[in-house]
Short mmCIF file of C-alpha atoms in Angstrom, two decimals:
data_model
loop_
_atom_site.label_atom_id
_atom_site.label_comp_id
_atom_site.label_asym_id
_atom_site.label_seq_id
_atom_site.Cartn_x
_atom_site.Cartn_y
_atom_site.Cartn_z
CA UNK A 942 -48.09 -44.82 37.05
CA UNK A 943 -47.01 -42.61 34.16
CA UNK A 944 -43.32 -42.18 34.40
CA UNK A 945 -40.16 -41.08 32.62
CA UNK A 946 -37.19 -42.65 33.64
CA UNK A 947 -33.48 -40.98 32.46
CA UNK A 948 -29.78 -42.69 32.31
CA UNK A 949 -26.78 -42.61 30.74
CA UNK A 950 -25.55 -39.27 32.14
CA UNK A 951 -21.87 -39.30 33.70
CA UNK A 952 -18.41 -37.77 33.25
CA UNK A 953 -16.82 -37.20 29.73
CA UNK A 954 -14.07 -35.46 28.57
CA UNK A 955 -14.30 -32.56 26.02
CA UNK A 956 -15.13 -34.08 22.60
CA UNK A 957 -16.08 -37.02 23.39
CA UNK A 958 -19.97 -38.95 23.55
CA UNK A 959 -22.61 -39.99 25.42
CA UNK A 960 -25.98 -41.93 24.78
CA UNK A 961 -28.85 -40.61 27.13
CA UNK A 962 -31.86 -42.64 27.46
CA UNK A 963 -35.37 -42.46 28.80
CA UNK A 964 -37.94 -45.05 29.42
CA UNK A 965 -41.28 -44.59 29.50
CA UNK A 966 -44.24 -46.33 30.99
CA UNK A 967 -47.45 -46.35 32.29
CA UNK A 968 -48.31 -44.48 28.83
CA UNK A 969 -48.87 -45.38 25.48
CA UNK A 970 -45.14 -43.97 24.31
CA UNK A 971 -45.76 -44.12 20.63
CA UNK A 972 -48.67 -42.14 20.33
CA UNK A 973 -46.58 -38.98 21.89
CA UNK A 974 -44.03 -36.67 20.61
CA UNK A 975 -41.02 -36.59 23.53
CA UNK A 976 -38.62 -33.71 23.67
CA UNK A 977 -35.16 -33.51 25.52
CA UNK A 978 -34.22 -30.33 27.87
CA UNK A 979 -31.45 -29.34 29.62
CA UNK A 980 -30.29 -27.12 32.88
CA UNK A 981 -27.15 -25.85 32.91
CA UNK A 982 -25.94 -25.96 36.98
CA UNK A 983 -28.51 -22.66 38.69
CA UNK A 984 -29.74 -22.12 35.20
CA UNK A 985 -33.10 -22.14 33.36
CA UNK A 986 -34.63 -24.74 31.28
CA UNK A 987 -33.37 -24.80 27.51
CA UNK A 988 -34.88 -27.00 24.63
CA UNK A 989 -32.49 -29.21 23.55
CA UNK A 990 -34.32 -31.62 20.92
CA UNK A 991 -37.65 -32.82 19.89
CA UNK A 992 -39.22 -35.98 17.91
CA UNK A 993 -42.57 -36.33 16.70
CA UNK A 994 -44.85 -39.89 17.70
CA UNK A 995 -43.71 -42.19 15.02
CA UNK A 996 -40.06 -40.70 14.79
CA UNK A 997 -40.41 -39.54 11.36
CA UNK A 998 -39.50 -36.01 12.32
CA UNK A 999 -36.74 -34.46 14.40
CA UNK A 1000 -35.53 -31.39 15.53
CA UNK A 1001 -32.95 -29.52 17.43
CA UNK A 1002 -31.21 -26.66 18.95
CA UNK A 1003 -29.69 -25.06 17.32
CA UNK A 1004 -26.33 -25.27 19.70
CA UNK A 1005 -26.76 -28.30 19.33
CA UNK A 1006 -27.72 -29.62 15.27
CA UNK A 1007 -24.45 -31.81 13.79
CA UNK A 1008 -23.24 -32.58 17.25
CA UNK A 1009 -26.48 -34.57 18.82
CA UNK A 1010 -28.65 -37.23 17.88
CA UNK A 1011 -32.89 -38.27 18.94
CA UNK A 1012 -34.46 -41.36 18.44
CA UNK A 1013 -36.82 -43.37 19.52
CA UNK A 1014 -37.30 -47.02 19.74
CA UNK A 1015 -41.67 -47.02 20.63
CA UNK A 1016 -41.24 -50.98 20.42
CA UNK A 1017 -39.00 -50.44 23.99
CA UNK A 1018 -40.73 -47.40 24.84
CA UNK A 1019 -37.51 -45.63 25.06
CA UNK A 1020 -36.36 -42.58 23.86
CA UNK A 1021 -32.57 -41.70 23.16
CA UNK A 1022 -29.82 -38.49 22.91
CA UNK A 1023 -27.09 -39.74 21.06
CA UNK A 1024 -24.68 -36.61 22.32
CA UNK A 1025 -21.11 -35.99 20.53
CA UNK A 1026 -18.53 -33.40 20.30
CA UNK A 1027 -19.50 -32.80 23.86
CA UNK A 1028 -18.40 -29.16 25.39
CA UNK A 1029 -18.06 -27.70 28.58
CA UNK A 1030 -21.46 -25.62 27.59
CA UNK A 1031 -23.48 -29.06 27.28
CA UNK A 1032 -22.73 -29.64 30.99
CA UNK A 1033 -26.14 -30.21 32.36
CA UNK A 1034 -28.82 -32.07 33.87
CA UNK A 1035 -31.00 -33.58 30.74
CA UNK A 1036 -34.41 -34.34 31.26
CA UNK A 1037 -37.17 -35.80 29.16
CA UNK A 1038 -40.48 -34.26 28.64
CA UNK A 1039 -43.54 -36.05 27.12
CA UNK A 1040 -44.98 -33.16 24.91
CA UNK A 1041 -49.11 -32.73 25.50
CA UNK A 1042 -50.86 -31.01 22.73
CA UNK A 1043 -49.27 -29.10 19.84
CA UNK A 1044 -51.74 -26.57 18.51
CA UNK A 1045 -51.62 -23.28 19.93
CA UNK A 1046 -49.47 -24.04 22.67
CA UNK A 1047 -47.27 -26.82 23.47
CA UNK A 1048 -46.49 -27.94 27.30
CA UNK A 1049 -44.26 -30.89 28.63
CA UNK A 1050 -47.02 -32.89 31.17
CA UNK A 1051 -44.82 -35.56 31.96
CA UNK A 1052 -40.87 -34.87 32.51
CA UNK A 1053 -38.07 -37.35 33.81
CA UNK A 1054 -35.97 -37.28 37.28
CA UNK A 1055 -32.79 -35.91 34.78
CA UNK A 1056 -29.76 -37.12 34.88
CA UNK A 1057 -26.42 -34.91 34.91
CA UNK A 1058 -23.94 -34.78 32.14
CA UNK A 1059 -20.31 -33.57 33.28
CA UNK A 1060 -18.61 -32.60 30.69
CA UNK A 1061 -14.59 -31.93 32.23
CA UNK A 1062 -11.03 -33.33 31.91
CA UNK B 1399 -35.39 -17.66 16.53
CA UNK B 1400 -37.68 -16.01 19.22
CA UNK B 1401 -37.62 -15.30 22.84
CA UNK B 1402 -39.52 -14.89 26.23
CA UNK B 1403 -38.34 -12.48 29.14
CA UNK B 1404 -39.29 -12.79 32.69
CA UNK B 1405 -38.04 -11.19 35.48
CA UNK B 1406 -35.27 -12.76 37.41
CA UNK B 1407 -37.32 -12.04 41.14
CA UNK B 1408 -40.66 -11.28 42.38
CA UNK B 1409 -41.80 -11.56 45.90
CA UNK B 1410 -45.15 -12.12 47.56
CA UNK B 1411 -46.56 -11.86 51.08
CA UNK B 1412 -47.89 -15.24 52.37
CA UNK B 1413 -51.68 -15.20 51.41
CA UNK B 1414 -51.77 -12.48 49.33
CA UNK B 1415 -51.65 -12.35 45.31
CA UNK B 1416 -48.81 -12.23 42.89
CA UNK B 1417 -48.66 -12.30 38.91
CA UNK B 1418 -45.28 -13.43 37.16
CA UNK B 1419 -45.08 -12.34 33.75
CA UNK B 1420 -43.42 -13.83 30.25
CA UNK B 1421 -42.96 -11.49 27.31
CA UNK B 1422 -42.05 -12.06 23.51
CA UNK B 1423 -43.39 -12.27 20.39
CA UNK B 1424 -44.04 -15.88 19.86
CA UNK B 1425 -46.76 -15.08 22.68
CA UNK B 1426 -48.66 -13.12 19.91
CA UNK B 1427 -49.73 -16.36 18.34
CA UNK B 1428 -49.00 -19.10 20.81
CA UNK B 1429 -50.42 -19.56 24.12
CA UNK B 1430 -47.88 -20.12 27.47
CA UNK B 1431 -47.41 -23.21 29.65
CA UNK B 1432 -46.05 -22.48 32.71
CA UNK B 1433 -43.87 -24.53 34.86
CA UNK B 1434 -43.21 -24.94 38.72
CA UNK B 1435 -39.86 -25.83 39.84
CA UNK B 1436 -38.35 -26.86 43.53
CA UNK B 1437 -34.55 -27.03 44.27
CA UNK B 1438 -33.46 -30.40 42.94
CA UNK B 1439 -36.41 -31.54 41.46
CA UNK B 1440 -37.82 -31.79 37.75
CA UNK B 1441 -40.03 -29.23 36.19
CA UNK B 1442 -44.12 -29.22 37.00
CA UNK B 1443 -46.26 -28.46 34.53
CA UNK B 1444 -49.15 -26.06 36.59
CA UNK B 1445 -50.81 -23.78 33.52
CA UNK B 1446 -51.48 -24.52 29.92
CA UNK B 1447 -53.02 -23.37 27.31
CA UNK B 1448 -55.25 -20.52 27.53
CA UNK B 1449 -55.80 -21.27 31.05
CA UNK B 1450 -56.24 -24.96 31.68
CA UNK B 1451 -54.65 -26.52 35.11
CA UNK B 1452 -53.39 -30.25 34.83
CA UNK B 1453 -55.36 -32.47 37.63
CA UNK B 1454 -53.77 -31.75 41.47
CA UNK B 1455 -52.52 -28.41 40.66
CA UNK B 1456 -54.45 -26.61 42.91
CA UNK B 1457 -57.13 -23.54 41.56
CA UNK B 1458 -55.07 -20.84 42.64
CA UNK B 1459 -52.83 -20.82 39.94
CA UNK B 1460 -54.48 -19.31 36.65
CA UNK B 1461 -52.64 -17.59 32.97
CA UNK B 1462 -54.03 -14.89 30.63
CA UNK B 1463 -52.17 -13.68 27.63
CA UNK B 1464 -52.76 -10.15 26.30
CA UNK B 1465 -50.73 -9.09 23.06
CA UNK B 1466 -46.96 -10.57 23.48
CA UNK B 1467 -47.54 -11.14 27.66
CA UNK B 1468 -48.59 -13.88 29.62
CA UNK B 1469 -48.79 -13.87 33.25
CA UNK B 1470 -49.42 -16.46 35.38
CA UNK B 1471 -51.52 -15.73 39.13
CA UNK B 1472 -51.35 -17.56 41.95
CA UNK B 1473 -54.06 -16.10 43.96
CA UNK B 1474 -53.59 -16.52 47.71
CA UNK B 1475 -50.16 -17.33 47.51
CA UNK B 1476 -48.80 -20.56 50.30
CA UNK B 1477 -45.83 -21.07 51.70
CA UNK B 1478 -45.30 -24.15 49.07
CA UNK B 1479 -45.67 -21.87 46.34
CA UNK B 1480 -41.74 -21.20 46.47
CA UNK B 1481 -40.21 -22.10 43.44
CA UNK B 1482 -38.91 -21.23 40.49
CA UNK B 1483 -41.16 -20.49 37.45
CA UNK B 1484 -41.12 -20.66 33.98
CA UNK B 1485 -42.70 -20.42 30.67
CA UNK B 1486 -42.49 -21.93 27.48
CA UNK B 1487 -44.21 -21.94 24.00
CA UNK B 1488 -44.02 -22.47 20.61
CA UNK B 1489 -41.12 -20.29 18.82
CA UNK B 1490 -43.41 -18.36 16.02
CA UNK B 1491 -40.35 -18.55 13.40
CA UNK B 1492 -42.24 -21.77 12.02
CA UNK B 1493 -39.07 -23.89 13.04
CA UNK B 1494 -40.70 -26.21 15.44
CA UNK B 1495 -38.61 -25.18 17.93
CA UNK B 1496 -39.62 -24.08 21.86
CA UNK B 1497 -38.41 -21.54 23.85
CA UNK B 1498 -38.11 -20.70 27.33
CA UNK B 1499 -38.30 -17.81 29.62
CA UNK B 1500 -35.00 -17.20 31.74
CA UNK B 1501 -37.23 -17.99 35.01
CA UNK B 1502 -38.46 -16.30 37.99
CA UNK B 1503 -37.57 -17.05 41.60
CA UNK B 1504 -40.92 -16.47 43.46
CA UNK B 1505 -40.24 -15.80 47.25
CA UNK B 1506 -43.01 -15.92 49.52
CA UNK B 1507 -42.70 -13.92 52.81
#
């Protein structure tokens, strides 16, 4: 089965850091880009960050650039969010997203269960 | 960067036809994907592409584009159609970046 599992997610305080993860399987991980999104609590979806199939390329938000951190590791078929500097506007549910094409459009086929990041003193 | 407006609320009677729409620019040279969501549970992708359905999503959902709009139909709309919907695409400022619509709480009566 082709799946995206998330962890990591918890309670921080304001400023501080968290490492998200995201295994994949059923899949062959390294031969797709992955992206991270977030919802805010009854909000809509927002790109977070993206990184291409091999990890050579990465982007971000741009709430986000200086503060957080993708990788990948394809030989663990995990994918990571190395988040710092946290705020109370990061508070959110994170999901993964395996990204399917990349042409004229790009969708997310495959996404994760999430897993909630409370940001809060 | 760019992005895509849909309205907050549409409503449909059961059975009967609705079309939720997603506006911006980035739509001009980048089709939608459109995305089915249920209280507490992740994102489903349901349209893509011009107007290509992922396997299980059933046929009544179909996209178009025209200009800087896409819409997507769900023709003969069911109970289980309920959700929250959005789109996504490309963001046409060359950044690689994606952007999402604000969503659109689909209520079928």
């Amino acid at each position: 089965e082709v799946q995206l599992v998330e962890s990591g997610g918890g309670l921080v305080q304001p400023g501080g850091s968290l490492r998200l993860s995201c295994a994949a399987s059923g899949f062959t991980f390294s031969s797709y880009a992955m992206h991270w999104v977030r919802q805010a609590p009854g909000k809509g979806l927002e790109y977070v960050s993206a990184i291409s199939s091999n990890g050579g390329s990465t982007y971000y938000a741009n709430s986000v650039k200086g503060r957080f951190t993708i990788s990948r590791d394809n030989s663990k078929n995990t994918l990571y969010l190395q988040m710092g500097s946290l705020r109370a506007e990061d508070m959110a549910v994170y999901y993964c997203a395996r990204v399917k094409g990349y042409g004229d459009y790009i969708a997310f086929d495959i996404w994760g269960q999430g897993t909630m990041v409370t940001v809060s003193s | 960067s760019s992005e895509l407006t849909q309205d907050p609320a549409v409503s449909v009677a059961l059975g009967q036809t609705v079309r939720i729409t997603c506006q911006g620019d980035s739509l001009r040279s980048y089709y939608a994907s459109w995305y089915q969501q249920k209280p507490g549970q992740a994102p489903v992708l349901v349209i893509y592409g011009k107007n290509n359905r992922p396997s299980g999503i059933p046929d009544r959902f179909s996209g178009s584009s025209s200009g800087n709009t896409a819409s997507l139909t769900i023709t003969g709309a069911q109970a289980e159609d309920e959700a929250d919907y959005y789109c996504n695409s490309r963001d046409s400022s060359g950044n690689h970046h994606v952007v999402f619509g604000g969503g659109t709480k689909l209520t079928v009566l």
